[in-house]
Amino acid sequence: MGIDPIGYKPWNGERTSKLDRMFIISKTFYIQKLKSWWVRGFLILGLFFLFLISIFAFILLPHDMLDAGVIPLLMGNVFFFIMSILLASLICSDSIAEDFRSNSFVLYFSRAMKTESYLASKFGGTFMALAMFCFLPPVIIAILIVGTQSGPAYGASLGALGYTIIAGFVTTFFFLPLGLLISSMTTRKSYAAVGMFMSIFSLSLIGAIFSDFDSNWILIDTSSLLIIFYDWLFGFGIPNNIDAGLFSVMFSGFIIIPLALLYLRIHMKAVGK
């Protein structure tokens, strides 16, 4: 009985596009995060108190419109900031570290995937997960306030709603470059989570100490950066004791510098260095 060689049979199916592969990576990571008991626990706890406070403080009380000061007050409080940092630390912790630990990082780049596509996929998954607290709740609360207002000033309310959407988007993205950078520096997600939280906490502590000598030192505190950003966005301006130019540099630098270092780190790993 002879041996019949199998030979090569070309595959006639359609290849998935780059965007489809990126979406699948983001979606898979997002679903995995929602299955995490730690993430779900902090998310439920945060949403419960955030909506509870908002219902009694802003929605049930008589109001003519969505006041421009409501959202900065809501998103600028300590509870919202701490919960955002905790969730960002948990969500970003294994975003890249797990790929290094399991060697799946090599599989991502075994196909024609560039550094930009890989990072976009990771940003997409982490953004969707963190948006469950930093983006959607403030927007929903703003919509509820507009829907229950008694005054006719819907134009001003819709304008404030638009600024709320911008504030939620920026807040969600604000923590991701640093979180992903720290995750790319280790193979242990616990180290990455603690590293991000302690980095933010240390900056806040240093800013609070040295701001007694110069108020501009507060700009290394990420919570202060976001609070000033909210006030500027909603038309309250930048405090007089804060240098506006320095604020712009520090705020953009907190995003751009980790993002650049992250890109360099992933690119070098992808080429085997």
PDB file of N, CA, C and O in Angstrom, residues 81 174 199-200 202-212 214-232 237-255:
ATOM      1  N   PHE A  81     -11.371  60.141  42.969  1.00  0.00           N
ATOM      2  CA  PHE A  81      -9.968  60.010  42.560  1.00  0.00           C
ATOM      3  C   PHE A  81      -9.361  58.697  43.055  1.00  0.00           C
ATOM      4  O   PHE A  81      -8.701  57.984  42.293  1.00  0.00           O
ATOM      5  N   PHE A 174      -6.237  59.437  31.083  1.00  0.00           N
ATOM      6  CA  PHE A 174      -5.151  60.101  31.798  1.00  0.00           C
ATOM      7  C   PHE A 174      -4.225  59.115  32.506  1.00  0.00           C
ATOM      8  O   PHE A 174      -3.002  59.287  32.511  1.00  0.00           O
ATOM      9  N   SER A 199       3.236  54.994  42.945  1.00  0.00           N
ATOM     10  CA  SER A 199       3.785  56.109  42.172  1.00  0.00           C
ATOM     11  C   SER A 199       2.880  57.324  42.274  1.00  0.00           C
ATOM     12  O   SER A 199       3.341  58.449  42.525  1.00  0.00           O
ATOM     13  N   ILE A 200       1.574  57.111  42.099  1.00  0.00           N
ATOM     14  CA  ILE A 200       0.613  58.204  42.205  1.00  0.00           C
ATOM     15  C   ILE A 200       0.583  58.756  43.633  1.00  0.00           C
ATOM     16  O   ILE A 200       0.569  59.982  43.845  1.00  0.00           O
ATOM     17  N   SER A 202       2.961  58.638  45.913  1.00  0.00           N
ATOM     18  CA  SER A 202       4.213  59.332  46.225  1.00  0.00           C
ATOM     19  C   SER A 202       4.234  60.731  45.626  1.00  0.00           C
ATOM     20  O   SER A 202       4.673  61.694  46.278  1.00  0.00           O
ATOM     21  N   LEU A 203       3.775  60.845  44.379  1.00  0.00           N
ATOM     22  CA  LEU A 203       3.720  62.165  43.742  1.00  0.00           C
ATOM     23  C   LEU A 203       2.780  63.099  44.502  1.00  0.00           C
ATOM     24  O   LEU A 203       3.077  64.286  44.679  1.00  0.00           O
ATOM     25  N   SER A 204       1.647  62.561  44.934  1.00  0.00           N
ATOM     26  CA  SER A 204       0.690  63.375  45.700  1.00  0.00           C
ATOM     27  C   SER A 204       1.297  63.834  47.019  1.00  0.00           C
ATOM     28  O   SER A 204       1.111  64.988  47.441  1.00  0.00           O
ATOM     29  N   LEU A 205       2.024  62.939  47.681  1.00  0.00           N
ATOM     30  CA  LEU A 205       2.636  63.269  48.968  1.00  0.00           C
ATOM     31  C   LEU A 205       3.719  64.332  48.801  1.00  0.00           C
ATOM     32  O   LEU A 205       3.768  65.310  49.571  1.00  0.00           O
ATOM     33  N   ILE A 206       4.564  64.175  47.788  1.00  0.00           N
ATOM     34  CA  ILE A 206       5.629  65.155  47.545  1.00  0.00           C
ATOM     35  C   ILE A 206       5.040  66.516  47.187  1.00  0.00           C
ATOM     36  O   ILE A 206       5.491  67.558  47.668  1.00  0.00           O
ATOM     37  N   GLY A 207       4.003  66.499  46.331  1.00  0.00           N
ATOM     38  CA  GLY A 207       3.365  67.746  45.946  1.00  0.00           C
ATOM     39  C   GLY A 207       2.757  68.470  47.132  1.00  0.00           C
ATOM     40  O   GLY A 207       2.860  69.699  47.252  1.00  0.00           O
ATOM     41  N   ALA A 208       2.128  67.725  48.034  1.00  0.00           N
ATOM     42  CA  ALA A 208       1.500  68.334  49.207  1.00  0.00           C
ATOM     43  C   ALA A 208       2.539  68.932  50.149  1.00  0.00           C
ATOM     44  O   ALA A 208       2.323  69.995  50.744  1.00  0.00           O
ATOM     45  N   ILE A 209       3.691  68.274  50.283  1.00  0.00           N
ATOM     46  CA  ILE A 209       4.733  68.759  51.201  1.00  0.00           C
ATOM     47  C   ILE A 209       5.378  70.040  50.667  1.00  0.00           C
ATOM     48  O   ILE A 209       5.483  71.055  51.367  1.00  0.00           O
ATOM     49  N   PHE A 210       5.810  70.016  49.424  1.00  0.00           N
ATOM     50  CA  PHE A 210       6.570  71.147  48.881  1.00  0.00           C
ATOM     51  C   PHE A 210       5.690  72.298  48.417  1.00  0.00           C
ATOM     52  O   PHE A 210       6.193  73.385  48.131  1.00  0.00           O
ATOM     53  N   SER A 211       4.381  72.069  48.319  1.00  0.00           N
ATOM     54  CA  SER A 211       3.493  73.168  47.928  1.00  0.00           C
ATOM     55  C   SER A 211       3.430  74.252  49.002  1.00  0.00           C
ATOM     56  O   SER A 211       2.994  75.375  48.735  1.00  0.00           O
ATOM     57  N   ASP A 212       3.872  73.945  50.240  1.00  0.00           N
ATOM     58  CA  ASP A 212       3.937  74.960  51.281  1.00  0.00           C
ATOM     59  C   ASP A 212       4.996  76.014  50.963  1.00  0.00           C
ATOM     60  O   ASP A 212       4.904  77.153  51.439  1.00  0.00           O
ATOM     61  N   ASP A 214       6.161  76.502  47.527  1.00  0.00           N
ATOM     62  CA  ASP A 214       5.788  77.051  46.217  1.00  0.00           C
ATOM     63  C   ASP A 214       4.525  76.322  45.760  1.00  0.00           C
ATOM     64  O   ASP A 214       4.527  75.098  45.625  1.00  0.00           O
ATOM     65  N   SER A 215       3.456  77.066  45.518  1.00  0.00           N
ATOM     66  CA  SER A 215       2.167  76.453  45.169  1.00  0.00           C
ATOM     67  C   SER A 215       2.234  75.650  43.882  1.00  0.00           C
ATOM     68  O   SER A 215       1.413  74.755  43.663  1.00  0.00           O
ATOM     69  N   ASN A 216       3.198  75.920  43.014  1.00  0.00           N
ATOM     70  CA  ASN A 216       3.293  75.192  41.748  1.00  0.00           C
ATOM     71  C   ASN A 216       3.735  73.747  41.932  1.00  0.00           C
ATOM     72  O   ASN A 216       3.594  72.930  41.010  1.00  0.00           O
ATOM     73  N   TRP A 217       4.276  73.423  43.116  1.00  0.00           N
ATOM     74  CA  TRP A 217       4.655  72.040  43.380  1.00  0.00           C
ATOM     75  C   TRP A 217       3.440  71.114  43.371  1.00  0.00           C
ATOM     76  O   TRP A 217       3.580  69.903  43.187  1.00  0.00           O
ATOM     77  N   ILE A 218       2.261  71.677  43.566  1.00  0.00           N
ATOM     78  CA  ILE A 218       1.054  70.857  43.590  1.00  0.00           C
ATOM     79  C   ILE A 218       0.797  70.232  42.222  1.00  0.00           C
ATOM     80  O   ILE A 218       0.004  69.289  42.090  1.00  0.00           O
ATOM     81  N   LEU A 219       1.494  70.742  41.202  1.00  0.00           N
ATOM     82  CA  LEU A 219       1.266  70.248  39.845  1.00  0.00           C
ATOM     83  C   LEU A 219       1.875  68.868  39.602  1.00  0.00           C
ATOM     84  O   LEU A 219       1.663  68.291  38.528  1.00  0.00           O
ATOM     85  N   ILE A 220       2.646  68.349  40.541  1.00  0.00           N
ATOM     86  CA  ILE A 220       3.103  66.970  40.385  1.00  0.00           C
ATOM     87  C   ILE A 220       2.124  65.998  41.037  1.00  0.00           C
ATOM     88  O   ILE A 220       2.306  64.778  40.963  1.00  0.00           O
ATOM     89  N   ASP A 221       1.105  66.552  41.663  1.00  0.00           N
ATOM     90  CA  ASP A 221       0.028  65.745  42.241  1.00  0.00           C
ATOM     91  C   ASP A 221      -1.032  65.532  41.169  1.00  0.00           C
ATOM     92  O   ASP A 221      -1.638  66.491  40.676  1.00  0.00           O
ATOM     93  N   THR A 222      -1.265  64.294  40.780  1.00  0.00           N
ATOM     94  CA  THR A 222      -2.187  64.017  39.677  1.00  0.00           C
ATOM     95  C   THR A 222      -3.625  64.425  39.999  1.00  0.00           C
ATOM     96  O   THR A 222      -4.366  64.845  39.102  1.00  0.00           O
ATOM     97  N   SER A 223      -4.019  64.311  41.255  1.00  0.00           N
ATOM     98  CA  SER A 223      -5.378  64.727  41.610  1.00  0.00           C
ATOM     99  C   SER A 223      -5.539  66.228  41.423  1.00  0.00           C
ATOM    100  O   SER A 223      -6.574  66.699  40.938  1.00  0.00           O
ATOM    101  N   SER A 224      -4.522  66.993  41.771  1.00  0.00           N
ATOM    102  CA  SER A 224      -4.575  68.438  41.578  1.00  0.00           C
ATOM    103  C   SER A 224      -4.584  68.798  40.094  1.00  0.00           C
ATOM    104  O   SER A 224      -5.270  69.738  39.681  1.00  0.00           O
ATOM    105  N   LEU A 225      -3.827  68.061  39.294  1.00  0.00           N
ATOM    106  CA  LEU A 225      -3.830  68.297  37.850  1.00  0.00           C
ATOM    107  C   LEU A 225      -5.235  68.120  37.281  1.00  0.00           C
ATOM    108  O   LEU A 225      -5.698  68.935  36.468  1.00  0.00           O
ATOM    109  N   LEU A 226      -5.913  67.061  37.690  1.00  0.00           N
ATOM    110  CA  LEU A 226      -7.262  66.816  37.173  1.00  0.00           C
ATOM    111  C   LEU A 226      -8.256  67.842  37.692  1.00  0.00           C
ATOM    112  O   LEU A 226      -9.122  68.302  36.939  1.00  0.00           O
ATOM    113  N   ILE A 227      -8.144  68.226  38.953  1.00  0.00           N
ATOM    114  CA  ILE A 227      -9.066  69.220  39.509  1.00  0.00           C
ATOM    115  C   ILE A 227      -8.927  70.557  38.779  1.00  0.00           C
ATOM    116  O   ILE A 227      -9.927  71.198  38.414  1.00  0.00           O
ATOM    117  N   ILE A 228      -7.684  70.962  38.546  1.00  0.00           N
ATOM    118  CA  ILE A 228      -7.452  72.213  37.816  1.00  0.00           C
ATOM    119  C   ILE A 228      -7.964  72.096  36.390  1.00  0.00           C
ATOM    120  O   ILE A 228      -8.526  73.047  35.832  1.00  0.00           O
ATOM    121  N   PHE A 229      -7.774  70.926  35.787  1.00  0.00           N
ATOM    122  CA  PHE A 229      -8.286  70.703  34.421  1.00  0.00           C
ATOM    123  C   PHE A 229      -9.801  70.812  34.388  1.00  0.00           C
ATOM    124  O   PHE A 229     -10.355  71.444  33.478  1.00  0.00           O
ATOM    125  N   TYR A 230     -10.491  70.211  35.352  1.00  0.00           N
ATOM    126  CA  TYR A 230     -11.952  70.307  35.401  1.00  0.00           C
ATOM    127  C   TYR A 230     -12.398  71.766  35.529  1.00  0.00           C
ATOM    128  O   TYR A 230     -13.325  72.202  34.832  1.00  0.00           O
ATOM    129  N   ASP A 231     -11.741  72.508  36.422  1.00  0.00           N
ATOM    130  CA  ASP A 231     -12.119  73.913  36.615  1.00  0.00           C
ATOM    131  C   ASP A 231     -11.897  74.719  35.336  1.00  0.00           C
ATOM    132  O   ASP A 231     -12.727  75.561  34.968  1.00  0.00           O
ATOM    133  N   TRP A 232     -10.780  74.465  34.671  1.00  0.00           N
ATOM    134  CA  TRP A 232     -10.508  75.170  33.410  1.00  0.00           C
ATOM    135  C   TRP A 232     -11.514  74.789  32.338  1.00  0.00           C
ATOM    136  O   TRP A 232     -12.031  75.650  31.622  1.00  0.00           O
ATOM    137  N   GLY A 237     -11.526  78.697  35.166  1.00  0.00           N
ATOM    138  CA  GLY A 237     -10.163  79.181  35.033  1.00  0.00           C
ATOM    139  C   GLY A 237      -9.163  78.438  35.897  1.00  0.00           C
ATOM    140  O   GLY A 237      -9.513  77.556  36.681  1.00  0.00           O
ATOM    141  N   ILE A 238      -7.897  78.831  35.752  1.00  0.00           N
ATOM    142  CA  ILE A 238      -6.802  78.251  36.524  1.00  0.00           C
ATOM    143  C   ILE A 238      -6.515  79.152  37.719  1.00  0.00           C
ATOM    144  O   ILE A 238      -6.527  80.380  37.582  1.00  0.00           O
ATOM    145  N   PRO A 239      -6.309  78.598  38.910  1.00  0.00           N
ATOM    146  CA  PRO A 239      -6.040  79.435  40.096  1.00  0.00           C
ATOM    147  C   PRO A 239      -4.915  80.437  39.856  1.00  0.00           C
ATOM    148  O   PRO A 239      -3.949  80.151  39.140  1.00  0.00           O
ATOM    149  N   ASN A 240      -5.029  81.597  40.464  1.00  0.00           N
ATOM    150  CA  ASN A 240      -4.053  82.670  40.261  1.00  0.00           C
ATOM    151  C   ASN A 240      -2.663  82.309  40.768  1.00  0.00           C
ATOM    152  O   ASN A 240      -1.661  82.837  40.264  1.00  0.00           O
ATOM    153  N   ASN A 241      -2.591  81.438  41.770  1.00  0.00           N
ATOM    154  CA  ASN A 241      -1.287  81.069  42.327  1.00  0.00           C
ATOM    155  C   ASN A 241      -0.626  79.920  41.569  1.00  0.00           C
ATOM    156  O   ASN A 241       0.411  79.419  41.982  1.00  0.00           O
ATOM    157  N   ILE A 242      -1.229  79.521  40.449  1.00  0.00           N
ATOM    158  CA  ILE A 242      -0.677  78.439  39.635  1.00  0.00           C
ATOM    159  C   ILE A 242      -0.263  78.994  38.274  1.00  0.00           C
ATOM    160  O   ILE A 242      -1.028  79.713  37.626  1.00  0.00           O
ATOM    161  N   ASP A 243       0.951  78.656  37.842  1.00  0.00           N
ATOM    162  CA  ASP A 243       1.442  79.077  36.539  1.00  0.00           C
ATOM    163  C   ASP A 243       0.718  78.283  35.451  1.00  0.00           C
ATOM    164  O   ASP A 243       0.835  77.061  35.387  1.00  0.00           O
ATOM    165  N   ALA A 244      -0.026  78.986  34.583  1.00  0.00           N
ATOM    166  CA  ALA A 244      -0.832  78.314  33.559  1.00  0.00           C
ATOM    167  C   ALA A 244       0.035  77.547  32.563  1.00  0.00           C
ATOM    168  O   ALA A 244      -0.307  76.443  32.143  1.00  0.00           O
ATOM    169  N   GLY A 245       1.171  78.140  32.182  1.00  0.00           N
ATOM    170  CA  GLY A 245       2.060  77.452  31.250  1.00  0.00           C
ATOM    171  C   GLY A 245       2.654  76.193  31.845  1.00  0.00           C
ATOM    172  O   GLY A 245       2.744  75.153  31.172  1.00  0.00           O
ATOM    173  N   LEU A 246       3.059  76.273  33.101  1.00  0.00           N
ATOM    174  CA  LEU A 246       3.625  75.105  33.777  1.00  0.00           C
ATOM    175  C   LEU A 246       2.566  74.022  33.941  1.00  0.00           C
ATOM    176  O   LEU A 246       2.872  72.824  33.817  1.00  0.00           O
ATOM    177  N   PHE A 247       1.327  74.448  34.220  1.00  0.00           N
ATOM    178  CA  PHE A 247       0.247  73.472  34.319  1.00  0.00           C
ATOM    179  C   PHE A 247       0.073  72.711  32.999  1.00  0.00           C
ATOM    180  O   PHE A 247      -0.079  71.480  32.990  1.00  0.00           O
ATOM    181  N   SER A 248       0.098  73.422  31.884  1.00  0.00           N
ATOM    182  CA  SER A 248      -0.051  72.780  30.569  1.00  0.00           C
ATOM    183  C   SER A 248       1.067  71.776  30.319  1.00  0.00           C
ATOM    184  O   SER A 248       0.833  70.674  29.813  1.00  0.00           O
ATOM    185  N   VAL A 249       2.298  72.160  30.682  1.00  0.00           N
ATOM    186  CA  VAL A 249       3.446  71.268  30.489  1.00  0.00           C
ATOM    187  C   VAL A 249       3.325  70.027  31.360  1.00  0.00           C
ATOM    188  O   VAL A 249       3.550  68.895  30.895  1.00  0.00           O
ATOM    189  N   MET A 250       2.965  70.195  32.621  1.00  0.00           N
ATOM    190  CA  MET A 250       2.874  69.068  33.543  1.00  0.00           C
ATOM    191  C   MET A 250       1.727  68.140  33.163  1.00  0.00           C
ATOM    192  O   MET A 250       1.868  66.903  33.222  1.00  0.00           O
ATOM    193  N   PHE A 251       0.589  68.716  32.800  1.00  0.00           N
ATOM    194  CA  PHE A 251      -0.567  67.888  32.457  1.00  0.00           C
ATOM    195  C   PHE A 251      -0.292  67.057  31.205  1.00  0.00           C
ATOM    196  O   PHE A 251      -0.539  65.843  31.189  1.00  0.00           O
ATOM    197  N   SER A 252       0.218  67.701  30.161  1.00  0.00           N
ATOM    198  CA  SER A 252       0.525  66.974  28.922  1.00  0.00           C
ATOM    199  C   SER A 252       1.700  66.035  29.119  1.00  0.00           C
ATOM    200  O   SER A 252       1.739  64.936  28.546  1.00  0.00           O
ATOM    201  N   GLY A 253       2.670  66.453  29.953  1.00  0.00           N
ATOM    202  CA  GLY A 253       3.837  65.605  30.183  1.00  0.00           C
ATOM    203  C   GLY A 253       3.495  64.321  30.898  1.00  0.00           C
ATOM    204  O   GLY A 253       4.116  63.276  30.641  1.00  0.00           O
ATOM    205  N   PHE A 254       2.504  64.363  31.806  1.00  0.00           N
ATOM    206  CA  PHE A 254       2.099  63.152  32.516  1.00  0.00           C
ATOM    207  C   PHE A 254       1.530  62.110  31.560  1.00  0.00           C
ATOM    208  O   PHE A 254       1.564  60.911  31.845  1.00  0.00           O
ATOM    209  N   ILE A 255       1.043  62.556  30.414  1.00  0.00           N
ATOM    210  CA  ILE A 255       0.504  61.637  29.413  1.00  0.00           C
ATOM    211  C   ILE A 255       1.560  61.277  28.372  1.00  0.00           C
ATOM    212  O   ILE A 255       1.776  60.103  28.045  1.00  0.00           O
TER     213      ILE A 255
END
